[in-house]
Every structure is written in structure tokens, then in C-alpha cells.
Coordinates of C-alpha atoms and ligand atoms in Angstrom, one line a residue:
M23 CA -17.1 13.8 7.4
T24 CA -15.4 15.7 10.2
H25 CA -11.5 14.9 10.2
A26 CA -11.3 15.7 13.4
C27 CA -13.2 12.7 14.9
R28 CA -12.8 9.7 12.6
R29 CA -11.4 7.2 15.0
I30 CA -12.5 7.6 18.6
V31 CA -11.1 5.2 21.4
A32 CA -13.8 4.1 23.8
T33 CA -12.6 2.7 27.3
G34 CA -13.9 1.0 30.4
A35 CA -17.5 1.6 31.3
A36 CA -18.2 3.2 27.9
L37 CA -18.0 -0.2 26.5
L38 CA -19.9 -2.3 29.0
T39 CA -23.1 -0.6 27.4
G40 CA -22.6 -2.3 24.3
L41 CA -24.5 -5.3 23.1
A42 CA -22.9 -8.0 21.0
G43 CA -19.7 -6.1 21.0
I44 CA -21.2 -2.8 19.7
A45 CA -21.7 0.3 21.9
V46 CA -22.9 3.8 20.2
I47 CA -21.1 6.5 21.1
P48 CA -22.2 9.8 19.9
P49 CA -19.4 11.6 18.0
P50 CA -18.4 15.1 19.1
A51 CA -21.0 17.6 18.0
Q52 CA -18.9 19.5 15.8
A53 CA -15.4 19.1 14.5
A54 CA -12.6 20.0 16.9
P55 CA -10.0 22.0 16.1
A56 CA -7.0 19.9 14.6
Q57 CA -5.0 18.5 17.4
T58 CA -2.6 16.0 18.0
E59 CA -3.5 14.7 21.2
A60 CA -6.4 12.6 22.4
R61 CA -8.9 14.9 24.7
A62 CA -10.3 13.3 27.4
Q63 CA -14.4 13.3 27.2
G64 CA -15.9 11.5 30.2
K65 CA -14.9 8.0 29.6
V66 CA -14.3 8.5 26.1
R67 CA -11.2 9.7 24.5
Y68 CA -11.6 11.4 21.3
N69 CA -8.5 11.0 19.2
T70 CA -8.2 14.4 16.6
K71 CA -6.6 14.2 13.5
T72 CA -3.7 16.4 12.3
A73 CA -2.9 16.4 8.8
T74 CA 0.3 18.0 9.5
S75 CA 2.7 18.3 12.3
I76 CA 6.1 20.0 12.5
G77 CA 8.6 19.4 15.3
Y78 CA 11.5 17.4 16.6
G79 CA 12.7 13.9 18.2
G80 CA 10.9 11.7 15.7
A81 CA 7.6 11.5 13.7
V82 CA 4.8 8.9 12.9
T83 CA 2.5 9.6 10.0
S84 CA -0.5 7.0 8.9
V85 CA -4.1 7.1 7.8
D86 CA -5.2 6.4 11.2
P87 CA -4.7 8.7 14.5
E88 CA -4.9 5.9 16.8
A89 CA -2.3 4.0 14.9
S90 CA 0.0 6.9 14.4
K91 CA -0.5 7.9 18.4
I92 CA 0.6 4.1 18.9
G93 CA 3.6 4.7 17.1
I94 CA 4.6 8.2 18.7
Q95 CA 3.9 6.3 22.0
V96 CA 6.6 3.7 21.4
L97 CA 8.9 6.3 20.0
R98 CA 8.5 8.5 23.6
R99 CA 9.4 5.4 25.3
G100 CA 12.5 5.1 23.8
G101 CA 11.7 2.6 20.8
N102 CA 13.3 3.1 17.6
A103 CA 11.7 3.9 14.2
V104 CA 11.1 0.3 13.4
D105 CA 9.7 -0.6 16.8
A106 CA 7.3 2.4 16.4
A107 CA 6.7 1.2 12.5
V108 CA 5.8 -2.2 13.6
A109 CA 3.5 -1.0 16.5
T110 CA 1.8 1.2 13.9
A111 CA 1.3 -1.6 11.3
A112 CA -0.1 -3.6 14.0
A113 CA -2.5 -1.0 14.9
L114 CA -3.4 -0.4 11.4
G115 CA -4.2 -4.1 11.4
V116 CA -7.1 -3.3 14.0
T117 CA -8.4 -0.1 12.4
E118 CA -7.7 -0.6 8.8
P119 CA -8.5 -4.2 8.7
Y120 CA -9.5 -3.9 5.0
S121 CA -6.5 -2.3 3.9
S122 CA -3.4 -4.3 6.1
G123 CA -3.2 -7.1 8.4
I124 CA -1.1 -10.2 8.9
G125 CA -3.3 -11.8 6.4
G126 CA -1.3 -10.0 3.8
G127 CA 2.1 -8.5 2.5
G128 CA 4.2 -5.6 2.2
Y129 CA 7.6 -3.9 1.4
F130 CA 9.3 -2.3 4.2
L131 CA 12.1 0.2 3.8
H132 CA 14.4 1.0 6.3
Y133 CA 17.2 4.2 6.4
D134 CA 20.0 3.5 9.1
A135 CA 21.4 6.7 10.3
R136 CA 24.3 5.5 11.9
T137 CA 25.2 3.5 8.7
R138 CA 23.5 5.8 6.4
K139 CA 22.5 2.7 4.5
I140 CA 19.3 1.5 2.9
G141 CA 17.5 -2.0 3.2
T142 CA 14.4 -3.4 2.2
I143 CA 12.3 -6.4 2.9
D144 CA 10.5 -7.7 0.6
G145 CA 7.6 -9.2 2.4
R146 CA 5.2 -9.8 -0.9
E147 CA 2.5 -12.8 -0.5
T148 CA 3.8 -15.9 -2.5
A149 CA 1.9 -18.0 -5.0
P150 CA 1.4 -21.4 -3.6
R151 CA 4.0 -24.5 -4.7
T152 CA 1.2 -26.2 -6.4
M153 CA -0.7 -23.2 -8.1
P154 CA -1.7 -24.4 -11.6
R155 CA -1.0 -21.7 -14.5
N156 CA -4.8 -21.5 -15.3
A157 CA -5.8 -20.9 -12.0
F158 CA -8.1 -18.1 -12.7
I159 CA -9.5 -19.6 -15.5
D160 CA -13.1 -20.9 -14.6
P161 CA -13.7 -24.6 -15.4
R162 CA -17.3 -24.4 -16.0
T163 CA -16.7 -21.6 -19.0
G164 CA -13.0 -22.1 -19.9
K165 CA -13.0 -18.1 -19.4
P166 CA -11.4 -16.1 -16.8
Y167 CA -13.3 -15.4 -13.7
N168 CA -14.9 -12.1 -13.9
F169 CA -12.1 -10.0 -12.0
T170 CA -14.6 -7.9 -9.4
P171 CA -16.2 -9.7 -7.1
Q172 CA -16.0 -13.1 -8.3
L173 CA -12.1 -13.5 -8.7
V174 CA -10.9 -11.1 -5.8
T175 CA -13.4 -13.0 -3.6
S176 CA -11.7 -16.5 -3.6
G177 CA -9.1 -18.9 -2.1
V178 CA -7.3 -19.2 -5.4
S179 CA -6.2 -15.7 -4.7
V180 CA -5.1 -15.9 -1.4
G181 CA -1.0 -15.9 -1.5
T182 CA 1.3 -17.0 1.6
P183 CA 0.9 -13.8 4.0
G184 CA 4.5 -12.1 4.6
T185 CA 3.3 -9.3 7.0
L186 CA 4.2 -11.1 10.3
A187 CA 7.5 -12.3 8.8
T188 CA 8.3 -9.0 7.7
W189 CA 8.0 -7.5 11.1
Q190 CA 10.1 -10.4 12.7
K191 CA 12.9 -10.0 10.1
A192 CA 12.6 -5.7 10.6
L193 CA 12.6 -6.3 14.3
R194 CA 15.7 -8.5 14.4
R195 CA 17.8 -6.6 12.0
W196 CA 17.1 -3.0 12.9
G197 CA 14.5 -2.9 16.1
T198 CA 15.2 -2.8 19.5
G199 CA 11.9 -4.2 21.0
S200 CA 10.7 -8.0 20.6
L201 CA 7.8 -9.0 18.6
A202 CA 5.5 -9.6 21.7
K203 CA 6.2 -6.2 23.1
V204 CA 5.5 -4.3 20.2
L205 CA 2.3 -6.0 19.5
R206 CA 0.9 -5.0 23.0
P207 CA -0.6 -1.6 22.0
A208 CA -2.0 -3.0 19.1
T209 CA -3.7 -5.9 21.5
R210 CA -5.1 -3.5 24.1
L211 CA -6.9 -1.1 20.8
A212 CA -8.3 -4.6 19.3
R213 CA -9.7 -5.3 22.7
R214 CA -10.8 -1.9 23.5
G215 CA -12.0 -1.0 20.3
F216 CA -12.3 2.1 18.1
V217 CA -15.6 4.1 17.0
V218 CA -16.5 3.3 13.6
D219 CA -16.2 6.5 11.2
K220 CA -17.7 7.2 7.9
T221 CA -14.8 5.4 5.8
F222 CA -14.9 2.3 7.9
N223 CA -18.5 2.1 7.6
Q224 CA -18.1 3.0 3.8
Q225 CA -15.7 0.3 3.3
T226 CA -17.6 -2.4 5.0
A227 CA -20.8 -1.2 3.1
D228 CA -18.8 -1.6 -0.1
N229 CA -17.9 -5.3 0.7
A230 CA -21.0 -6.3 2.5
D231 CA -22.5 -8.5 -0.4
R232 CA -19.3 -10.4 -0.9
F233 CA -18.5 -10.2 2.9
A234 CA -22.1 -12.0 3.8
N235 CA -20.9 -15.4 1.9
F236 CA -18.5 -16.1 4.8
P237 CA -20.0 -16.7 8.1
A238 CA -16.8 -16.0 9.7
T239 CA -16.6 -12.3 8.0
R240 CA -20.0 -11.8 8.4
K241 CA -19.9 -12.3 12.6
L242 CA -16.9 -10.1 12.7
F243 CA -17.6 -7.0 10.2
L244 CA -21.1 -7.4 9.8
P245 CA -22.6 -7.7 13.3
G246 CA -26.4 -8.1 13.1
G247 CA -25.8 -8.2 9.3
K248 CA -25.0 -4.7 8.8
P249 CA -21.9 -2.6 8.6
P250 CA -20.9 -1.2 11.7
A251 CA -22.9 2.0 12.3
V252 CA -20.9 5.4 12.6
G253 CA -20.5 6.0 16.0
S254 CA -20.5 2.3 17.3
V255 CA -17.3 0.9 19.1
F256 CA -15.8 -1.8 16.9
R257 CA -13.6 -4.3 18.8
N258 CA -12.0 -7.3 17.4
R259 CA -11.3 -9.9 20.4
D260 CA -10.3 -12.6 18.1
L261 CA -7.7 -10.2 16.6
A262 CA -6.4 -9.3 20.0
A263 CA -6.1 -13.1 21.1
T264 CA -4.2 -13.8 17.9
Y265 CA -1.8 -11.2 18.5
R266 CA -1.4 -12.2 22.2
L267 CA -0.8 -15.9 20.8
I268 CA 1.7 -14.6 18.4
G269 CA 3.5 -12.6 21.2
R270 CA 3.6 -15.6 23.5
R271 CA 4.7 -18.2 20.8
G272 CA 6.1 -16.0 18.1
T273 CA 5.8 -16.2 14.4
K274 CA 6.4 -20.1 14.2
V275 CA 2.8 -20.4 15.3
F276 CA 1.9 -18.6 12.1
Y277 CA 4.1 -20.2 10.0
R278 CA 4.6 -23.6 11.4
G279 CA 2.0 -24.2 14.0
K280 CA -1.8 -24.0 14.5
L281 CA -2.6 -20.7 12.8
G282 CA -0.8 -22.0 9.9
R283 CA -2.9 -24.8 9.6
Q284 CA -6.1 -23.2 10.2
I285 CA -5.0 -20.4 7.5
A286 CA -4.1 -23.2 5.1
R287 CA -7.7 -24.8 5.6
T288 CA -9.5 -21.3 5.2
A289 CA -7.7 -20.8 1.7
Q290 CA -8.4 -24.4 0.6
H291 CA -12.1 -24.8 2.0
P292 CA -13.5 -21.3 2.7
Q293 CA -16.3 -21.9 5.0
K294 CA -19.1 -20.2 2.9
R295 CA -23.0 -19.7 3.4
R296 CA -25.2 -22.5 2.1
H297 CA -26.1 -20.7 -1.2
P298 CA -23.1 -18.3 -1.8
S299 CA -23.8 -15.5 -4.2
L300 CA -20.4 -15.9 -5.8
P301 CA -18.4 -19.0 -7.2
I302 CA -15.5 -18.5 -4.5
P303 CA -13.1 -20.6 -5.9
A304 CA -11.1 -22.7 -3.7
G305 CA -7.1 -21.9 -3.0
H306 CA -4.0 -23.9 -3.2
L307 CA -2.2 -22.6 -0.1
T308 CA -0.8 -25.4 2.2
R309 CA 1.3 -25.6 5.4
R310 CA 4.4 -26.2 3.5
D311 CA 3.9 -23.0 1.8
L312 CA 3.7 -21.3 5.1
A313 CA 6.5 -23.0 6.3
R314 CA 8.7 -22.3 3.2
Y315 CA 7.9 -18.4 3.4
T316 CA 11.0 -15.9 4.0
A317 CA 10.6 -12.2 3.8
K318 CA 13.7 -11.2 1.8
V319 CA 16.1 -8.8 2.3
Q320 CA 17.1 -6.6 -0.5
A321 CA 19.2 -3.9 -1.8
P322 CA 17.0 -0.9 -2.8
T323 CA 16.8 0.7 -6.1
H324 CA 18.6 3.7 -6.8
V325 CA 18.4 6.7 -9.0
R326 CA 20.0 10.3 -9.0
Y327 CA 17.4 13.1 -9.8
R328 CA 18.3 16.7 -10.0
G329 CA 21.2 15.9 -7.3
L330 CA 19.1 13.7 -5.0
D331 CA 19.5 10.1 -4.2
V332 CA 16.3 8.4 -4.6
F333 CA 15.8 5.0 -3.1
G334 CA 12.8 2.5 -3.4
P335 CA 11.7 -1.4 -3.2
A336 CA 13.4 -3.5 -6.1
P337 CA 11.4 -6.1 -7.7
S338 CA 9.2 -8.2 -7.1
S339 CA 7.7 -4.9 -6.8
S340 CA 7.6 -2.3 -9.9
G341 CA 7.5 0.7 -7.8
G342 CA 11.2 1.4 -7.6
S343 CA 12.2 0.6 -11.0
T344 CA 8.9 2.5 -12.8
V345 CA 9.2 5.5 -10.3
G346 CA 13.1 5.3 -11.1
E347 CA 12.9 5.4 -14.8
A348 CA 10.3 8.0 -14.8
L349 CA 12.3 10.3 -13.0
N350 CA 15.2 9.4 -15.1
I351 CA 13.3 10.4 -18.1
L352 CA 11.9 13.6 -16.6
E353 CA 15.5 14.6 -15.8
R354 CA 16.1 15.0 -19.6
F355 CA 14.0 18.0 -19.3
D356 CA 14.0 21.5 -17.7
L357 CA 10.8 21.3 -16.0
R358 CA 11.2 24.6 -14.0
S359 CA 11.7 26.7 -17.0
M360 CA 8.3 25.2 -18.6
S361 CA 4.6 26.5 -18.1
D362 CA 2.9 24.2 -15.3
T363 CA 1.0 22.8 -18.3
D364 CA 4.0 21.9 -20.1
A365 CA 5.5 20.5 -17.2
L366 CA 2.4 18.4 -16.5
H367 CA 2.5 17.0 -20.1
H368 CA 5.8 16.1 -19.4
Y369 CA 4.9 14.0 -16.2
L370 CA 2.1 12.1 -18.1
E371 CA 4.2 11.4 -21.2
A372 CA 6.9 10.0 -18.9
G373 CA 4.5 8.0 -16.5
A374 CA 3.3 6.6 -19.6
L375 CA 6.7 5.3 -21.0
A376 CA 7.7 4.0 -17.7
F377 CA 4.4 2.0 -17.2
A378 CA 5.1 0.4 -20.7
D379 CA 8.4 -1.0 -19.7
R380 CA 6.8 -2.1 -16.2
G381 CA 4.3 -4.2 -18.4
E382 CA 7.1 -5.8 -20.6
Y383 CA 10.1 -6.4 -18.3
V384 CA 9.1 -6.7 -14.6
G385 CA 8.2 -9.5 -12.5
D386 CA 9.6 -11.6 -9.6
P387 CA 13.3 -11.8 -10.4
A388 CA 13.6 -15.0 -8.4
F389 CA 11.7 -16.3 -11.8
V390 CA 12.2 -13.9 -14.7
K391 CA 15.1 -11.9 -15.8
V392 CA 14.1 -8.1 -14.8
P393 CA 16.8 -5.9 -16.9
L394 CA 16.8 -3.6 -13.5
A395 CA 20.2 -1.8 -14.6
A396 CA 18.8 -0.7 -17.9
L397 CA 15.4 0.4 -16.8
L398 CA 17.1 2.6 -14.2
S399 CA 20.0 3.9 -16.5
D400 CA 20.2 7.3 -17.3
K401 CA 21.1 6.4 -21.0
Y402 CA 18.1 4.4 -21.4
A403 CA 15.8 7.1 -20.1
A404 CA 17.6 9.2 -22.4
E405 CA 16.6 7.3 -25.6
R406 CA 13.0 6.8 -23.9
A407 CA 12.8 10.8 -23.4
C408 CA 13.0 10.9 -27.1
E409 CA 9.2 9.8 -27.6
I410 CA 8.1 12.5 -25.8
Q411 CA 6.9 15.4 -28.0
P412 CA 6.9 18.9 -26.6
M413 CA 3.5 19.9 -27.6
H414 CA 2.0 16.5 -28.2
A415 CA 0.6 13.5 -26.5
A416 CA 1.9 10.2 -28.0
T417 CA -0.8 7.6 -29.0
K418 CA -1.4 5.1 -26.2
P419 CA -0.6 2.7 -25.3
E420 CA 3.1 3.5 -26.0
D421 CA 5.4 0.5 -26.8
P422 CA 8.2 -0.5 -24.6
G423 CA 11.8 0.3 -25.2
N424 CA 14.3 -2.2 -26.2
V425 CA 16.6 -2.9 -23.1
A426 CA 19.0 -4.9 -25.3
D427 CA 19.6 -2.4 -27.4
Y428 CA 20.2 1.2 -26.5
D429 CA 22.7 4.2 -26.7
G430 CA 21.0 7.1 -25.5
T431 CA 20.4 8.6 -28.8
C432 CA 17.2 9.1 -30.4
R433 CA 16.5 6.5 -32.9
A434 CA 14.2 3.5 -33.9
T435 CA 14.3 0.5 -31.6
P436 CA 11.2 -1.4 -31.6
A437 CA 10.3 -3.7 -29.3
P438 CA 6.7 -5.6 -28.6
A439 CA 3.9 -4.0 -27.2
R440 CA 2.0 -5.4 -24.4
T441 CA -0.5 -3.7 -22.1
K442 CA -2.5 -5.2 -19.3
P443 CA -5.3 -3.7 -17.4
D444 CA -4.3 -2.6 -14.0
T445 CA -6.5 -2.6 -10.8
E446 CA -6.9 0.6 -9.3
N447 CA -8.5 0.8 -5.8
I448 CA -7.8 2.8 -2.9
N449 CA -6.5 0.0 -0.7
T450 CA -3.5 -0.6 1.2
T451 CA -1.9 1.4 3.7
N452 CA 1.0 3.3 4.1
L453 CA 3.2 4.6 7.1
T454 CA 6.3 7.1 7.6
V455 CA 8.3 7.1 11.1
T456 CA 11.4 8.4 11.9
D457 CA 13.1 8.4 15.5
R458 CA 15.3 10.8 17.3
R459 CA 18.4 9.6 15.6
G460 CA 17.1 9.9 12.4
N461 CA 16.4 6.1 11.5
I462 CA 13.6 6.1 8.9
V463 CA 11.2 3.3 8.0
E464 CA 8.8 3.7 5.2
Y465 CA 6.1 0.7 4.9
T466 CA 3.5 0.2 2.8
L467 CA 1.4 -3.1 3.7
T468 CA -1.6 -4.6 2.0
I469 CA -4.1 -7.3 1.9
E470 CA -4.6 -6.1 -1.8
Q471 CA -8.4 -5.1 -2.5
T472 CA -10.1 -3.2 0.1
G473 CA -11.4 -6.2 2.2
G474 CA -8.8 -8.6 0.7
S475 CA -10.4 -11.8 -0.1
G476 CA -13.2 -11.2 1.9
I477 CA -12.2 -14.5 3.9
T478 CA -11.6 -14.3 7.6
V479 CA -9.9 -17.0 9.3
P480 CA -12.5 -17.9 12.0
H481 CA -12.0 -17.1 15.2
R482 CA -8.7 -15.3 14.6
G483 CA -9.9 -11.7 13.6
F484 CA -8.2 -11.1 10.2
L485 CA -8.8 -11.3 6.7
L486 CA -6.9 -13.1 4.2
N487 CA -5.3 -11.5 1.1
N488 CA -5.9 -11.8 -2.7
E489 CA -3.0 -10.3 -3.5
L490 CA -2.2 -13.1 -6.2
T491 CA -4.9 -11.3 -8.5
D492 CA -2.0 -8.9 -9.3
F493 CA -0.6 -11.9 -11.8
T494 CA -1.8 -11.1 -15.2
T495 CA -4.9 -13.1 -15.3
E496 CA -4.3 -14.9 -18.4
Y497 CA -1.4 -17.2 -19.0
D498 CA 1.1 -15.6 -21.2
A499 CA 4.6 -17.4 -21.4
A500 CA 6.1 -14.1 -22.3
D501 CA 4.8 -12.1 -19.8
P502 CA 6.9 -11.6 -16.9
N503 CA 4.1 -11.2 -14.2
R504 CA 2.5 -14.7 -15.5
I505 CA 1.4 -17.1 -12.8
Q506 CA 4.0 -19.4 -11.7
P507 CA 4.0 -21.7 -8.6
G508 CA 6.0 -20.2 -5.8
K509 CA 6.1 -16.8 -7.3
R510 CA 5.4 -13.1 -6.1
P511 CA 3.0 -11.3 -8.1
R512 CA 4.4 -8.0 -9.4
S513 CA 3.5 -5.2 -6.8
S514 CA 3.5 -1.5 -7.4
I515 CA 4.3 -0.8 -4.0
A516 CA 6.8 2.1 -3.8
P517 CA 8.1 3.1 -0.3
T518 CA 10.6 5.9 -1.3
V519 CA 13.2 7.9 0.6
V520 CA 15.1 10.7 -0.6
L521 CA 18.7 11.8 0.3
R522 CA 20.0 15.3 -0.5
N523 CA 23.9 15.3 0.2
G524 CA 23.8 12.1 1.8
A525 CA 21.2 13.1 4.4
P526 CA 17.5 12.6 4.6
F527 CA 15.4 15.0 2.7
L528 CA 12.3 13.1 2.2
A529 CA 10.4 9.8 2.8
L530 CA 7.0 9.2 1.3
G531 CA 4.7 6.5 0.2
S532 CA 1.0 5.8 -0.4
P533 CA -1.5 2.9 -1.4
G534 CA -3.5 2.6 -4.5
G535 CA -2.9 -0.4 -6.6
A536 CA -0.9 0.8 -9.9
T537 CA -1.7 4.3 -8.9
I538 CA 0.7 4.1 -6.0
I539 CA 3.5 4.5 -8.6
T540 CA 2.2 7.6 -10.2
T541 CA 1.3 9.2 -6.8
V542 CA 4.7 8.9 -5.6
L543 CA 6.3 10.0 -8.9
Q544 CA 3.6 13.1 -8.8
L545 CA 4.5 13.5 -5.3
L546 CA 8.2 13.8 -6.3
F547 CA 7.5 15.6 -9.3
D548 CA 5.4 18.4 -7.4
R549 CA 7.8 18.8 -4.7
V550 CA 11.0 19.1 -6.5
D551 CA 10.0 20.6 -10.0
R552 CA 6.8 22.5 -9.2
G553 CA 7.8 24.4 -6.2
M554 CA 5.0 23.1 -4.1
T555 CA 5.7 22.2 -0.1
I556 CA 5.4 18.4 0.7
Q557 CA 1.8 19.5 2.4
Q558 CA 0.7 20.8 -0.8
A559 CA 2.3 18.0 -2.8
I560 CA 0.0 15.4 -0.6
A561 CA -3.2 17.7 -1.2
A562 CA -2.8 18.2 -4.8
P563 CA -5.2 16.8 -7.1
R564 CA -4.0 13.7 -8.9
A565 CA -3.5 12.0 -12.5
S566 CA -2.5 8.7 -13.1
P567 CA -0.6 8.1 -16.3
R568 CA -0.3 4.4 -16.8
N569 CA -0.1 4.2 -20.6
A570 CA -3.8 3.8 -21.2
A571 CA -5.8 5.8 -23.8
D572 CA -7.3 8.0 -20.8
V573 CA -5.5 9.1 -18.1
S574 CA -7.3 8.0 -14.9
S575 CA -7.5 11.2 -12.6
E576 CA -9.3 12.6 -10.0
P577 CA -12.3 15.1 -10.9
A578 CA -10.2 17.9 -9.4
F579 CA -7.4 17.4 -11.7
I580 CA -9.7 17.0 -14.5
A581 CA -11.5 20.1 -13.4
K582 CA -8.0 22.0 -13.1
Y583 CA -6.0 21.2 -15.7
G584 CA -8.3 18.8 -18.3
T585 CA -9.1 21.4 -20.9
A586 CA -5.4 22.9 -21.1
L587 CA -3.8 19.2 -21.3
E588 CA -6.6 18.2 -24.0
A589 CA -5.1 20.7 -25.9
Y590 CA -1.9 18.6 -26.3
G591 CA -4.1 15.4 -27.2
H592 CA -4.2 14.0 -23.7
S593 CA -7.5 12.5 -22.6
F594 CA -9.0 11.9 -18.8
A595 CA -11.2 9.5 -17.3
R596 CA -12.6 9.9 -13.8
A597 CA -10.5 7.6 -11.4
G598 CA -12.0 5.0 -9.2
D599 CA -14.0 1.5 -10.3
A600 CA -17.4 0.3 -10.2
F601 CA -16.3 -1.4 -6.9
T602 CA -15.5 1.5 -4.5
S603 CA -17.9 4.4 -4.3
A604 CA -14.7 6.9 -4.0
S605 CA -12.6 8.5 -7.1
E606 CA -9.2 9.3 -4.8
I607 CA -5.9 8.3 -5.9
G608 CA -3.8 7.3 -3.0
A609 CA -3.5 8.5 0.6
A610 CA 0.0 9.4 0.9
T611 CA 2.2 9.9 4.1
A612 CA 5.5 11.7 4.3
I613 CA 7.8 13.1 6.4
E614 CA 10.3 16.0 5.2
F615 CA 13.8 16.6 7.1
G616 CA 14.7 20.1 7.6
P617 CA 17.8 22.1 9.0
G618 CA 18.5 21.4 12.6
G619 CA 16.4 18.0 13.1
R620 CA 13.1 20.0 12.0
L621 CA 10.4 17.2 10.6
T622 CA 7.4 18.0 8.6
A623 CA 5.0 15.2 9.2
V624 CA 2.3 15.1 6.9
S625 CA -0.6 12.8 6.1
E626 CA -3.9 13.4 4.0
P627 CA -6.1 16.1 4.6
V628 CA -8.8 14.9 3.0
R629 CA -8.5 11.6 1.3
R630 CA -9.7 8.4 2.7
G631 CA -11.2 10.5 5.5
G632 CA -8.2 12.1 6.4
G633 CA -4.8 10.7 8.3
S634 CA -2.8 11.5 11.3
A635 CA 0.7 13.3 11.3
L636 CA 2.6 13.4 14.6
V637 CA 5.5 14.5 16.2
V638 CA 7.2 13.4 19.5
R639 CA 8.1 17.4 20.5
K640 CA 6.1 20.4 18.7
Ligands
LIG9 N1 -1.9 -5.1 -4.9 C1 -1.1 -3.7 -5.0 C2 0.4 -3.9 -5.3 O1 1.3 -4.8 -4.5 C3 -1.4 -3.2 -3.6 C4 -2.5 -3.2 -2.9 C5 -3.2 -1.7 -3.6 O2 -2.9 -1.1 -3.1 O3 -3.7 -2.1 -4.7 O4 0.5 -3.1 -6.0

């Protein structure tokens, strides 16, 4: 896979050669040297990729060169970080339609350079008001639907989308442009198309069997019955028209108008082929659910870590609380004076402990009492840190701590154990933006599984999420993440901003389901405690300690550290699942803020085909 040419924008005549929306355009003969700007080659412009850019005046980093470029153009034309972030996100809806889009949700974190305040928007998908607690039980068998691909490919897993409400709220509170204006570049991109790369082709191929069940999805994403070929131009005119409609009529057309009616109808009665290969249980989403949806403005989570202030999203995401708790635990140890292996052992143990508490205590705070203050307190972390033995990995799963009774000392405080399996895919997408004034947006958005529910809203050009599969599948009255009507399923999304002496130091985030938490934690640990640069931290091999018997890890991590850490009693399993062919963890983006306004914008050099980090001025 050449990183230099993952996406290629085609223009004008090149597209006219296409049949049924597809024109084959050969990629450049060899990988172009990394560079930020597109270079013109006849009628086709090849957008090259840059994993890291250093410069001034603003920066945008995402997994996709078209999206990052659109964000940079917004900044260059005087838009602020929020305008650019929404424009970038809308473009990702075009080029990353299996990971994000207006059929999904996400968490938006904003740092205001003037007030130095951080605000977040919880744009999480929400369970319909009529969703029954046994929604994930197959009535034919009385047992839960098999998770992948059966449950994930369903109307029943479609939550009320929050992405569009998030964009509107962010623009109104902190942006300068209208929604209509910031949607325009992505509208043009959807109409004009981008050239399919190996990642897009592979993601489509991984989903082809379930996509084929839905005529609208098949028509859009499997033209001619096959995944779009590498080098062909993929256009989404339906999405362009949808963006234009929203630009003209505002979000009400989505939440209270004809788009909303169509979304509800599609979730309740997905159009399927005559003999579908999967059960495809129908959903419960109604127009009323859409009309009642709100993206919530929330205070961020906050912990101090070695003199830094670390902010993340509050529940309904477990991202901020779990990263925060793990950092507080790690802070008890002088990691810098340890050998690398000892430090990694502590990282693995802290991650497991924080995950035990996540499973026991975190859910949507509108429905369950989340002991956030305890989870983020140093005293509680001091007590949890007592569970870590210097040279010896604890048996997993670890029990959660006792948030009702802690005093920071090492003593036995039993609490019930509960562990639920997490899904783990490289889905979702993340972007980091800053503008010339120093405002920052860190934003993770998703439709959950790569390919979401697999259900495209007919003639609208976007997939519906399957975010409700983030609820615990089987109802358990004691589980904070049990299904409840109107509730937001617990997320792991963790857009994070770090301040040093009250000024921005780092902004970062990642996709990856529950591995998001450990990726963000590992990035901070690698950058702050292991002395890596942010570029090195993003490239470094990952392990995802989530309180399971085996630590799910990238093969490169196992190859490098496996033997040394097995001596402590850790055991490892290759990351990934049967559904995707990759065994990568995360596809992070970050911006580091240096002296004199110097910005280091970083995206993945390799994972998910590599990303694109751009600056306004080199
Ligand atoms: N559903 C995930 C979460 O909110 C995000 C999607 C993913 O990356 O798996 O935690």
C-alpha cells in the first residue's frame, strides 16, 4: 500500500469517462514523496499523504488527505477550529463512510483559547423510547443474536443519530460559519468523487456479504455487485444532495422533517433483498425519537497527571473516566526510573484495573449513578494502585474497586466482579484541529462497526449506525450499561486535550472501540513517561489491557515485548477479530503545541493506510 496516494481526487473530464459513476484512474506509478499539497497531473489531482507536518497558524490531522485538506482550506480562508473540524468531519462522511457520517454519533471536545475553557458535546446515539430490554434476544431461540455479523447488521441496533446535532451545536456555540457554508466543500467532494484506495476497497470487501442484503447499500457501495476497484473513482451524489438539502433547510429536515421520516422508516423496515442471508431484526427508532434528540453540552473530565491537566469526555463515554483513572494509578509510580519492561508492566496493570471499574460503574448518567468523583480521585487511585505488584501480573479479570469505601490506603475492600466482553474493531474516525488563535477541537465520530448497521438510507447516501450494540447484550439489572429506553450506550470514545501550565500541550484521540481508551492512555504514557516524541508514540506498537486474561496486542508489540512481559505473568493475544482482516489497534491523530506557536501535527504513518497531517504554514 502506498501511503502517498491513498485517495485521489478526480475532476472534470476524468470523471466523464466513467460508467455508472465509476471511472478507473491509474494511481501514480510509484509512491510520491511525502508532501502536503496535492499536485496536478492532467485532469486528476493526486492528494499525497503526510504523516507529520510541523508549522504555524493552524493544523488539521485526520486519517484522510481530502478531509484534512478541506479543513486546512477552511482555516486558510479565516474559519476557526470548529468550522474546520465540522468541514473535515463532513468530508470524512464522504471518504470514510464506513466509519463516520450523519447516520452516527460522537464526542466533540473544544478548547477556547480566549476563555481557556474546555467544553464537550456528547452527540451519542440514543436508544429509542420504545426499545425493549430484550431487544437483542432472538425470539426464535430465546438466546442473544450472534453478535457479528447478525446483531450488528440490524435495524434494532440503530440509535438516534447525533452527529448532525453535534455539528450544529458546535458551530452555534463556538464556530463562525453556518452549517450550510461548512458543508459545501464536502458536498463538492461527494459529487466529484475520490479515487478508491486499498483500505476503502478492503473495508468494502470485508462488509460485502452483509451489504448485499440491502439493495440501497448494494447499489451505492457494491456497484456491479463488487467492491469498488482500487483506482476507480467513487462518487456519492446522493450524499451530496443530502448535504445540500441540510444546508438549505437546516438540521430540522433531519430531526423533524422528511429525512427523519425516512431514517425512522428505514430502521423499522430495512429494505432487504428477497432472501437475506442474515436475520436483520427490525428497529424501534421513530420520528419522535429524532425530534426529541439533543446533543448535550457537558463539562469535561479532568485529572492532573505529573503536573499536566488532562481533559476528556464525561459519561456517557467511559473514555475520560477510564483514561483518567488509569493515569491516576500510574502517577503513583516513578515510571521514569524503571526499566522499559517494568514501566510497560505497570501500564498493563493500570489499564486492567481501570477497565474493571469501567465495567462496574460507568453508564449513561441520565439513567445510572456514575461515581465519577471517586473514579477520578487520587485517593481512590492510590488504593487501586495497591493491587499492582512490582514484578508480577495479577490474575485477570481483576475485581472492581469499592467506590463507596476508600481512604487511599492498601487494604481489602471487596466489590463484585463483572466482566463483559468488548467489541474491538478499527472503526470510527478521529480528527484534531487547531486554528491561528489556538482554539482546539478534538473530535471522535463513528457509526460503530466498520460499515455500521450495513443499512443505507435509500437515495440519501449514508449508512445508519449500529451503536446500540455498545449496550451490554444481555439484560442485567445491576449492569450500568444495560439496555434502557432513551439511554445512551456506554462509549469508549476519548478525545483528549492536555494543558501544561494552563496552555495547550497536546490534543489527541483515536478510533478503535474499547481500544480507544488504551490507545489514548498508551499515547500519553509513551509521550510523558517513556520519553517518546508524539510521532514515535503514534507509530509505536500497541497493547490494549482491558482486564481480560490475554492482553490484546498488535503483533509488533508481542514480537518486541511479549517474552519479557510473559516473565511477569502477562499473556498476549493478537488484536483483531474474525470480521476484519487487520490486526491494528487505533488510527490516532494528535497535535503537539510547542514554543512560539510551533505545531507538530501527526497522523498514523501506517495503520489504516496512513493519515494526513497538515499545517496552515510550514
Ligand atoms: N462504539 C465505539 C464507542 O463508542 C466507537 C466505535 C468504535 O471505534 O468501535 O466506544
